[in-house]
Amino acid sequence: MARLTWDDYFLEITDRVGGRGTCDRGKAGAIIVVDKRIVATGYVGAPSNLPHCDEAGHLMRDVIDENGKKSSHCIRTLHAEENAILQAAKHGVKLEGGALYCKMTPCFNCAKKIVQVGIKRVVAQRRYHADALSIDLFKEADVQLEIVENVFEEYEKGC
């Protein structure tokens, strides 16, 4: 058996971290790595000490995209990327120059946070169905984006 590459190693860990997620509509994990060391992890879940989807149900809201298409999203939870960034902030961990590993291309809101904290590389297992703005933002901000499988992540509609 061949030794895993660093990217494969970190993506496998990301998948395990996602298993802690508390919203069945978006089981995703994220880890942030600096100098090949994991410095923060995050998964989809409600803010600390607040009810999770698996306890209280989903908190659904309709969203209309730029083409007028309406979809329904659960907004009770923080995204895995947000939780990893917030965990680092809470514990005073510097992220500048680091890499973020995640299940799919980060959404635009998470992408802005990734740029803001100085992360320079994002490795996503797959694509997110609404990732065009994130991809453009990463290019403009000189954040290297690598997508391992150029396919869109399939999950329950409206996540």
mmCIF file of C-alpha atoms in Angstrom:
data_model
loop_
_atom_site.group_PDB
_atom_site.id
_atom_site.type_symbol
_atom_site.label_atom_id
_atom_site.label_comp_id
_atom_site.label_asym_id
_atom_site.label_seq_id
_atom_site.Cartn_x
_atom_site.Cartn_y
_atom_site.Cartn_z
ATOM 1 C CA MET A 1 0.000 0.000 0.000
ATOM 2 C CA ALA A 2 1.395 3.355 -1.063
ATOM 3 C CA ARG A 3 1.887 6.116 1.443
ATOM 4 C CA LEU A 4 -0.810 8.822 1.330
ATOM 5 C CA THR A 5 0.091 12.227 -0.033
ATOM 6 C CA TRP A 6 -0.296 15.107 2.415
ATOM 7 C CA ASP A 7 -3.428 16.266 0.579
ATOM 8 C CA ASP A 8 -5.008 12.798 0.689
ATOM 9 C CA TYR A 9 -4.104 12.476 4.364
ATOM 10 C CA PHE A 10 -5.690 15.806 5.283
ATOM 11 C CA LEU A 11 -8.775 15.176 3.134
ATOM 12 C CA GLU A 12 -9.344 11.839 4.881
ATOM 13 C CA ILE A 13 -9.166 13.592 8.246
ATOM 14 C CA THR A 14 -11.559 16.257 6.957
ATOM 15 C CA ASP A 15 -14.068 13.530 6.132
ATOM 16 C CA ARG A 16 -13.842 12.132 9.678
ATOM 17 C CA VAL A 17 -14.246 15.601 11.204
ATOM 18 C CA GLY A 18 -17.427 16.032 9.138
ATOM 19 C CA GLY A 19 -18.867 12.998 10.902
ATOM 20 C CA ARG A 20 -19.357 15.220 13.975
ATOM 21 C CA GLY A 21 -21.803 17.417 12.050
ATOM 22 C CA THR A 22 -25.217 17.931 13.596
ATOM 23 C CA CYS A 23 -27.204 18.909 10.488
ATOM 24 C CA ASP A 24 -27.977 15.948 8.265
ATOM 25 C CA ARG A 25 -28.441 18.290 5.299
ATOM 26 C CA GLY A 26 -24.751 19.201 5.209
ATOM 27 C CA LYS A 27 -22.350 16.761 6.843
ATOM 28 C CA ALA A 28 -19.072 18.463 6.019
ATOM 29 C CA GLY A 29 -15.789 18.947 7.794
ATOM 30 C CA ALA A 30 -12.891 21.353 7.384
ATOM 31 C CA ILE A 31 -9.386 21.476 8.750
ATOM 32 C CA ILE A 32 -6.805 24.217 8.626
ATOM 33 C CA VAL A 33 -3.166 23.275 8.294
ATOM 34 C CA VAL A 34 -0.072 25.414 8.830
ATOM 35 C CA ASP A 35 3.335 23.907 8.040
ATOM 36 C CA LYS A 36 1.768 20.423 7.635
ATOM 37 C CA ARG A 37 0.253 20.599 11.144
ATOM 38 C CA ILE A 38 -3.475 20.692 11.854
ATOM 39 C CA VAL A 39 -4.189 23.881 13.789
ATOM 40 C CA ALA A 40 -8.023 23.958 13.671
ATOM 41 C CA THR A 41 -10.975 21.767 12.747
ATOM 42 C CA GLY A 42 -14.611 22.535 12.094
ATOM 43 C CA TYR A 43 -17.822 20.763 11.189
ATOM 44 C CA VAL A 44 -21.381 21.804 10.395
ATOM 45 C CA GLY A 45 -23.152 22.592 13.657
ATOM 46 C CA ALA A 46 -25.065 25.179 15.646
ATOM 47 C CA PRO A 47 -23.202 27.722 17.783
ATOM 48 C CA SER A 48 -22.061 26.400 21.165
ATOM 49 C CA ASN A 49 -24.775 25.820 23.751
ATOM 50 C CA LEU A 50 -27.595 26.274 21.228
ATOM 51 C CA PRO A 51 -29.848 23.506 19.916
ATOM 52 C CA HIS A 52 -28.608 21.520 16.947
ATOM 53 C CA CYS A 53 -30.700 20.389 13.976
ATOM 54 C CA ASP A 54 -30.609 16.808 15.198
ATOM 55 C CA GLU A 55 -32.186 18.027 18.461
ATOM 56 C CA ALA A 56 -34.496 20.869 17.419
ATOM 57 C CA GLY A 57 -35.012 20.339 13.693
ATOM 58 C CA HIS A 58 -33.928 22.488 10.797
ATOM 59 C CA LEU A 59 -34.273 26.282 10.691
ATOM 60 C CA MET A 60 -35.210 26.683 7.047
ATOM 61 C CA ARG A 61 -35.130 29.874 4.981
ATOM 62 C CA ASP A 62 -35.745 30.440 1.283
ATOM 63 C CA VAL A 63 -32.941 31.937 -0.782
ATOM 64 C CA ILE A 64 -33.273 33.360 -4.285
ATOM 65 C CA ASP A 65 -30.151 33.242 -6.459
ATOM 66 C CA GLU A 66 -29.071 35.710 -9.157
ATOM 67 C CA ASN A 67 -31.124 33.791 -11.743
ATOM 68 C CA GLY A 68 -34.307 34.021 -9.680
ATOM 69 C CA LYS A 69 -34.177 30.356 -8.674
ATOM 70 C CA LYS A 70 -35.533 29.734 -5.182
ATOM 71 C CA SER A 71 -34.025 27.128 -2.860
ATOM 72 C CA SER A 72 -34.475 26.292 0.786
ATOM 73 C CA HIS A 73 -31.492 26.330 3.180
ATOM 74 C CA CYS A 74 -31.032 25.394 6.825
ATOM 75 C CA ILE A 75 -29.515 28.401 8.615
ATOM 76 C CA ARG A 76 -29.315 26.972 12.159
ATOM 77 C CA THR A 77 -25.716 25.888 11.659
ATOM 78 C CA LEU A 78 -22.345 27.371 10.949
ATOM 79 C CA HIS A 79 -20.443 25.953 8.002
ATOM 80 C CA ALA A 80 -17.434 23.735 8.667
ATOM 81 C CA GLU A 81 -15.033 26.354 7.282
ATOM 82 C CA GLU A 82 -16.510 29.045 9.551
ATOM 83 C CA ASN A 83 -16.255 26.798 12.584
ATOM 84 C CA ALA A 84 -12.590 26.013 11.863
ATOM 85 C CA ILE A 85 -11.743 29.719 11.466
ATOM 86 C CA LEU A 86 -13.691 30.623 14.613
ATOM 87 C CA GLN A 87 -12.024 27.853 16.607
ATOM 88 C CA ALA A 88 -8.623 29.232 15.636
ATOM 89 C CA ALA A 89 -9.686 32.772 16.593
ATOM 90 C CA LYS A 90 -11.045 31.597 19.942
ATOM 91 C CA HIS A 91 -7.721 29.966 20.781
ATOM 92 C CA GLY A 92 -5.462 32.648 19.288
ATOM 93 C CA VAL A 93 -4.106 30.501 16.458
ATOM 94 C CA LYS A 94 -2.602 32.333 13.492
ATOM 95 C CA LEU A 95 -3.890 31.085 10.111
ATOM 96 C CA GLU A 96 -1.977 33.351 7.742
ATOM 97 C CA GLY A 97 -0.286 31.405 4.977
ATOM 98 C CA GLY A 98 -2.122 28.196 5.894
ATOM 99 C CA ALA A 99 -4.186 25.751 3.885
ATOM 100 C CA LEU A 100 -7.821 24.804 4.359
ATOM 101 C CA TYR A 101 -9.092 21.336 3.435
ATOM 102 C CA CYS A 102 -12.827 20.855 2.919
ATOM 103 C CA LYS A 103 -15.488 18.611 1.434
ATOM 104 C CA MET A 104 -16.525 21.002 -1.328
ATOM 105 C CA THR A 105 -15.644 24.419 -2.674
ATOM 106 C CA PRO A 106 -16.482 26.906 0.094
ATOM 107 C CA CYS A 107 -19.574 29.072 -0.314
ATOM 108 C CA PHE A 108 -19.018 32.770 -1.023
ATOM 109 C CA ASN A 109 -19.462 33.823 2.625
ATOM 110 C CA CYS A 110 -16.902 31.283 3.809
ATOM 111 C CA ALA A 111 -14.572 32.200 0.920
ATOM 112 C CA LYS A 112 -14.550 35.835 2.084
ATOM 113 C CA LYS A 113 -13.585 34.718 5.591
ATOM 114 C CA ILE A 114 -10.851 32.469 4.207
ATOM 115 C CA VAL A 115 -9.369 35.388 2.277
ATOM 116 C CA GLN A 116 -9.682 37.732 5.275
ATOM 117 C CA VAL A 117 -7.687 35.495 7.644
ATOM 118 C CA GLY A 118 -4.864 35.048 5.127
ATOM 119 C CA ILE A 119 -5.295 31.402 4.165
ATOM 120 C CA LYS A 120 -3.407 30.950 0.878
ATOM 121 C CA ARG A 121 -4.499 27.501 -0.297
ATOM 122 C CA VAL A 122 -7.844 25.692 -0.356
ATOM 123 C CA VAL A 123 -8.137 22.004 -1.229
ATOM 124 C CA ALA A 124 -11.701 20.808 -1.843
ATOM 125 C CA GLN A 125 -12.695 17.222 -2.513
ATOM 126 C CA ARG A 126 -15.531 18.261 -4.863
ATOM 127 C CA ARG A 127 -17.359 21.304 -6.178
ATOM 128 C CA TYR A 128 -20.242 23.175 -4.576
ATOM 129 C CA HIS A 129 -23.173 23.839 -6.924
ATOM 130 C CA ALA A 130 -22.952 27.619 -6.369
ATOM 131 C CA ASP A 131 -19.172 28.068 -6.343
ATOM 132 C CA ALA A 132 -18.628 30.535 -9.210
ATOM 133 C CA LEU A 133 -18.311 33.613 -6.972
ATOM 134 C CA SER A 134 -15.965 31.779 -4.604
ATOM 135 C CA ILE A 135 -13.729 30.647 -7.462
ATOM 136 C CA ASP A 136 -13.557 34.218 -8.807
ATOM 137 C CA LEU A 137 -12.825 35.625 -5.346
ATOM 138 C CA PHE A 138 -9.996 33.149 -4.734
ATOM 139 C CA LYS A 139 -8.439 34.049 -8.117
ATOM 140 C CA GLU A 140 -8.659 37.763 -7.381
ATOM 141 C CA ALA A 141 -7.229 37.334 -3.868
ATOM 142 C CA ASP A 142 -4.436 35.007 -5.050
ATOM 143 C CA VAL A 143 -5.689 32.043 -3.026
ATOM 144 C CA GLN A 144 -4.724 28.763 -4.678
ATOM 145 C CA LEU A 145 -7.811 26.562 -5.129
ATOM 146 C CA GLU A 146 -7.415 22.875 -5.891
ATOM 147 C CA ILE A 147 -10.465 20.724 -6.548
ATOM 148 C CA VAL A 148 -9.633 17.018 -6.394
ATOM 149 C CA GLU A 149 -12.736 15.707 -8.165
ATOM 150 C CA ASN A 150 -14.213 18.137 -10.675
ATOM 151 C CA VAL A 151 -17.767 16.977 -9.926
ATOM 152 C CA PHE A 152 -20.482 18.662 -7.934
ATOM 153 C CA GLU A 153 -21.139 17.318 -4.443
ATOM 154 C CA GLU A 154 -24.527 15.688 -4.287
ATOM 155 C CA TYR A 155 -26.558 16.186 -1.139
ATOM 156 C CA GLU A 156 -30.134 16.768 -0.125
ATOM 157 C CA LYS A 157 -31.569 19.498 -2.343
ATOM 158 C CA GLY A 158 -31.583 22.972 -0.831
ATOM 159 C CA CYS A 159 -28.559 22.678 1.425
#
